[in-house]
mmCIF file of C-alpha atoms in Angstrom:
data_model
loop_
_atom_site.group_PDB
_atom_site.id
_atom_site.type_symbol
_atom_site.label_atom_id
_atom_site.label_comp_id
_atom_site.label_asym_id
_atom_site.label_seq_id
_atom_site.Cartn_x
_atom_site.Cartn_y
_atom_site.Cartn_z
ATOM 1 C CA MET A 86 54.654 149.303 125.460
ATOM 2 C CA ASN A 87 56.047 146.296 123.730
ATOM 3 C CA VAL A 88 58.487 147.089 120.993
ATOM 4 C CA SER A 89 60.026 144.280 119.158
ATOM 5 C CA ARG A 90 63.659 144.503 118.436
ATOM 6 C CA PRO A 91 65.051 142.706 115.478
ATOM 7 C CA ALA A 92 67.658 140.095 116.269
ATOM 8 C CA VAL A 93 70.757 140.463 114.144
ATOM 9 C CA HIS A 94 72.937 137.463 113.623
ATOM 10 C CA PRO A 95 76.317 138.092 112.088
ATOM 11 C CA VAL A 96 76.932 136.325 108.816
ATOM 12 C CA GLU A 97 80.447 135.386 107.921
ATOM 13 C CA ALA A 98 81.665 136.273 104.494
ATOM 14 C CA PRO A 99 82.827 133.339 102.407
ATOM 15 C CA PRO A 100 86.587 132.953 102.191
ATOM 16 C CA PRO A 101 88.187 134.399 99.072
ATOM 17 C CA LEU A 102 88.737 131.973 96.242
ATOM 18 C CA THR A 103 92.263 130.728 95.882
ATOM 19 C CA GLU A 104 93.751 129.279 92.711
ATOM 20 C CA ALA A 105 93.040 125.695 93.791
ATOM 21 C CA ALA A 106 89.493 126.482 94.925
ATOM 22 C CA ALA A 107 88.715 128.260 91.667
ATOM 23 C CA HIS A 108 89.409 125.060 89.730
ATOM 24 C CA GLY A 109 87.468 122.861 92.131
ATOM 25 C CA PRO A 110 88.516 120.853 95.138
ATOM 26 C CA ARG A 111 91.682 118.851 94.919
ATOM 27 C CA VAL A 112 90.711 115.247 94.463
ATOM 28 C CA ARG A 113 93.019 112.380 95.303
ATOM 29 C CA MET A 114 93.583 109.795 92.662
ATOM 30 C CA LYS A 115 90.945 107.110 93.054
ATOM 31 C CA ASP A 116 91.402 103.485 92.299
ATOM 32 C CA VAL A 117 92.787 103.433 88.770
ATOM 33 C CA GLN A 118 92.397 100.035 87.145
ATOM 34 C CA GLY A 119 95.701 98.211 87.422
ATOM 35 C CA MET A 120 96.483 99.438 90.932
ATOM 36 C CA PRO A 121 96.436 97.027 93.886
ATOM 37 C CA GLY A 122 92.963 96.103 95.060
ATOM 38 C CA THR A 123 91.263 96.632 91.686
ATOM 39 C CA LYS A 124 90.005 94.162 89.104
ATOM 40 C CA GLY A 125 92.601 95.448 86.642
ATOM 41 C CA GLY A 126 95.356 94.921 89.222
ATOM 42 C CA LEU A 127 94.166 91.362 89.792
ATOM 43 C CA LEU A 128 94.130 90.734 86.040
ATOM 44 C CA LEU A 129 97.695 92.044 85.682
ATOM 45 C CA ARG A 130 98.873 89.849 88.574
ATOM 46 C CA LEU A 131 97.244 86.765 87.081
ATOM 47 C CA ILE A 132 98.798 87.459 83.659
ATOM 48 C CA GLN A 133 102.207 87.898 85.313
ATOM 49 C CA PHE A 134 101.774 84.641 87.207
ATOM 50 C CA ILE A 135 100.551 82.620 84.213
ATOM 51 C CA PHE A 136 103.382 83.664 81.882
ATOM 52 C CA ALA A 137 105.981 83.258 84.640
ATOM 53 C CA ILE A 138 104.769 79.726 85.362
ATOM 54 C CA ILE A 139 104.811 78.889 81.645
ATOM 55 C CA SER A 140 108.380 80.194 81.400
ATOM 56 C CA VAL A 141 109.555 78.184 84.405
ATOM 57 C CA SER A 142 107.746 75.042 83.226
ATOM 58 C CA VAL A 143 109.124 75.179 79.702
ATOM 59 C CA MET A 144 112.667 75.836 80.901
ATOM 60 C CA ALA A 145 112.545 73.230 83.664
ATOM 61 C CA THR A 146 111.350 70.504 81.288
ATOM 62 C CA THR A 147 114.530 70.750 79.224
ATOM 63 C CA SER A 148 117.294 68.453 80.332
ATOM 64 C CA ASP A 149 120.176 70.807 79.603
ATOM 65 C CA PHE A 150 119.022 74.195 80.919
ATOM 66 C CA ARG A 151 121.620 73.867 83.688
ATOM 67 C CA SER A 152 124.353 74.099 81.046
ATOM 68 C CA ALA A 153 124.114 77.907 81.011
ATOM 69 C CA THR A 154 124.046 80.098 84.098
ATOM 70 C CA ALA A 155 121.666 82.533 82.401
ATOM 71 C CA PHE A 156 119.024 79.814 82.077
ATOM 72 C CA CYS A 157 119.387 78.918 85.766
ATOM 73 C CA TYR A 158 119.073 82.607 86.580
ATOM 74 C CA LEU A 159 115.922 82.793 84.445
ATOM 75 C CA VAL A 160 114.324 79.911 86.333
ATOM 76 C CA LEU A 161 115.205 81.513 89.667
ATOM 77 C CA ALA A 162 114.073 85.042 88.738
ATOM 78 C CA VAL A 163 110.843 84.007 87.052
ATOM 79 C CA GLY A 164 110.106 81.572 89.877
ATOM 80 C CA LEU A 165 110.462 84.463 92.333
ATOM 81 C CA GLN A 166 108.210 86.613 90.162
ATOM 82 C CA SER A 167 105.553 83.908 89.990
ATOM 83 C CA PHE A 168 105.567 83.617 93.791
ATOM 84 C CA TRP A 169 105.377 87.421 94.174
ATOM 85 C CA SER A 170 102.591 87.792 91.613
ATOM 86 C CA LEU A 171 100.536 84.966 93.097
ATOM 87 C CA SER A 172 100.916 86.405 96.597
ATOM 88 C CA LEU A 173 99.754 89.845 95.462
ATOM 89 C CA ALA A 174 96.910 88.276 93.461
ATOM 90 C CA PHE A 175 95.657 86.764 96.727
ATOM 91 C CA VAL A 176 95.930 90.183 98.383
ATOM 92 C CA ASP A 177 93.968 91.711 95.493
ATOM 93 C CA ILE A 178 91.280 89.018 95.772
ATOM 94 C CA TYR A 179 90.967 89.674 99.496
ATOM 95 C CA ALA A 180 90.737 93.437 98.966
ATOM 96 C CA LEU A 181 88.063 92.973 96.310
ATOM 97 C CA LEU A 182 86.028 90.575 98.445
ATOM 98 C CA VAL A 183 85.987 92.790 101.532
ATOM 99 C CA LYS A 184 85.818 95.982 99.415
ATOM 100 C CA ARG A 185 88.892 97.557 100.983
ATOM 101 C CA SER A 186 91.224 99.977 99.338
ATOM 102 C CA LEU A 187 94.939 99.274 99.367
ATOM 103 C CA ARG A 188 95.899 102.966 99.451
ATOM 104 C CA ASN A 189 97.953 102.705 102.637
ATOM 105 C CA SER A 190 101.365 104.288 102.086
ATOM 106 C CA ILE A 191 103.218 101.394 103.723
ATOM 107 C CA VAL A 192 101.418 98.842 101.544
ATOM 108 C CA ILE A 193 102.016 100.861 98.382
ATOM 109 C CA ARG A 194 105.697 101.288 99.294
ATOM 110 C CA LEU A 195 106.032 97.513 99.818
ATOM 111 C CA PHE A 196 104.301 96.752 96.517
ATOM 112 C CA THR A 197 106.415 99.313 94.649
ATOM 113 C CA ILE A 198 109.713 98.019 96.014
ATOM 114 C CA GLY A 199 108.725 94.384 95.438
ATOM 115 C CA ASP A 200 107.516 95.075 91.912
ATOM 116 C CA GLY A 201 110.681 97.038 91.136
ATOM 117 C CA ILE A 202 112.974 94.283 92.371
ATOM 118 C CA THR A 203 111.137 91.391 90.731
ATOM 119 C CA SER A 204 110.653 93.209 87.422
ATOM 120 C CA THR A 205 114.334 94.152 87.288
ATOM 121 C CA LEU A 206 115.392 90.581 88.039
ATOM 122 C CA THR A 207 112.992 89.159 85.455
ATOM 123 C CA PHE A 208 114.067 91.610 82.764
ATOM 124 C CA ALA A 209 117.761 90.962 83.415
ATOM 125 C CA ALA A 210 117.240 87.202 83.356
ATOM 126 C CA ALA A 211 115.195 87.354 80.153
ATOM 127 C CA CYS A 212 117.855 89.509 78.466
ATOM 128 C CA ALA A 213 120.648 87.173 79.569
ATOM 129 C CA SER A 214 118.708 84.124 78.379
ATOM 130 C CA ALA A 215 117.973 85.791 75.047
ATOM 131 C CA GLY A 216 121.686 86.470 74.621
ATOM 132 C CA ILE A 217 122.620 82.875 75.341
ATOM 133 C CA THR A 218 119.864 81.609 73.039
ATOM 134 C CA VAL A 219 121.200 83.776 70.194
ATOM 135 C CA LEU A 220 124.725 82.570 70.958
ATOM 136 C CA ILE A 221 123.688 78.908 70.838
ATOM 137 C CA GLY A 222 121.433 79.264 67.795
ATOM 138 C CA ASN A 223 123.160 81.754 65.531
ATOM 139 C CA ASP A 224 126.802 81.928 66.533
ATOM 140 C CA LEU A 225 127.574 78.337 67.535
ATOM 141 C CA ASP A 226 124.982 76.580 65.304
ATOM 142 C CA LYS A 227 124.252 74.052 68.023
ATOM 143 C CA CYS A 228 120.453 74.124 67.939
ATOM 144 C CA ALA A 229 120.416 70.515 66.775
ATOM 145 C CA LEU A 230 122.127 69.500 70.031
ATOM 146 C CA ASN A 231 120.118 71.805 72.306
ATOM 147 C CA HIS A 232 116.497 72.718 72.878
ATOM 148 C CA CYS A 233 116.628 76.131 71.191
ATOM 149 C CA THR A 234 112.884 76.315 70.608
ATOM 150 C CA ARG A 235 112.180 75.678 74.266
ATOM 151 C CA PHE A 236 114.814 78.169 75.363
ATOM 152 C CA GLU A 237 113.321 80.787 73.052
ATOM 153 C CA THR A 238 109.785 80.041 74.269
ATOM 154 C CA ALA A 239 110.781 80.302 77.930
ATOM 155 C CA THR A 240 112.610 83.548 77.254
ATOM 156 C CA ALA A 241 109.641 84.992 75.338
ATOM 157 C CA MET A 242 107.273 84.057 78.192
ATOM 158 C CA ALA A 243 109.601 85.773 80.650
ATOM 159 C CA PHE A 244 109.536 88.941 78.534
ATOM 160 C CA ILE A 245 105.720 88.841 78.354
ATOM 161 C CA SER A 246 105.581 88.392 82.103
ATOM 162 C CA TRP A 247 107.870 91.401 82.483
ATOM 163 C CA PHE A 248 105.645 93.440 80.136
ATOM 164 C CA ALA A 249 102.696 92.635 82.407
ATOM 165 C CA MET A 250 104.761 93.575 85.466
ATOM 166 C CA SER A 251 105.720 97.015 84.151
ATOM 167 C CA PRO A 252 102.257 98.634 84.432
ATOM 168 C CA SER A 253 101.910 97.323 87.986
ATOM 169 C CA PHE A 254 105.229 98.852 88.972
ATOM 170 C CA LEU A 255 104.565 102.158 87.201
ATOM 171 C CA LEU A 256 101.076 102.558 88.702
ATOM 172 C CA ASN A 257 102.363 101.747 92.185
ATOM 173 C CA PHE A 258 105.253 104.155 91.759
ATOM 174 C CA TRP A 259 102.881 106.863 90.509
ATOM 175 C CA SER A 260 100.582 106.292 93.465
ATOM 176 C CA LEU A 261 103.530 106.414 95.862
ATOM 177 C CA ALA A 262 104.818 109.635 94.330
ATOM 178 C CA SER A 263 101.392 111.307 94.444
ATOM 179 C CA GLN A 264 100.991 110.848 98.208
#
């Protein structure tokens, strides 16, 4: 007599839902435009570089920018920022071409520290140059003897470059803090 016996396979009960699972799986922040390795990040780096180069060029073409230490500091700080921004623009271009993400914690830490240092230097130099420009133009009334318009233009370009640097720093810092 052949009697068939049913085969019973144990079925595991699903794990209970936790608070995080009830709201869906935790998703890491993807590539937000403006972060390294994105088209927005490349655009920000190119804007930083262009305005930094304009600032350095305008200031360096004046014959008497060496008369004030703040103007020399502006040329140095914005020159450093232009080098930094161009270097990271090349990194962004490479990452976009090979379709790689720059989400490595060491890379993000390097970008965050570099952006923080260069943006602080650029902002301080632009503020110092603005102060000297106001001193020369308004307090001493020596704009006829100096290149006030060029000093003001170079300072304004440095501020615009700093404004473009701020989102890069903040996005990198946010990405670093969310790891």
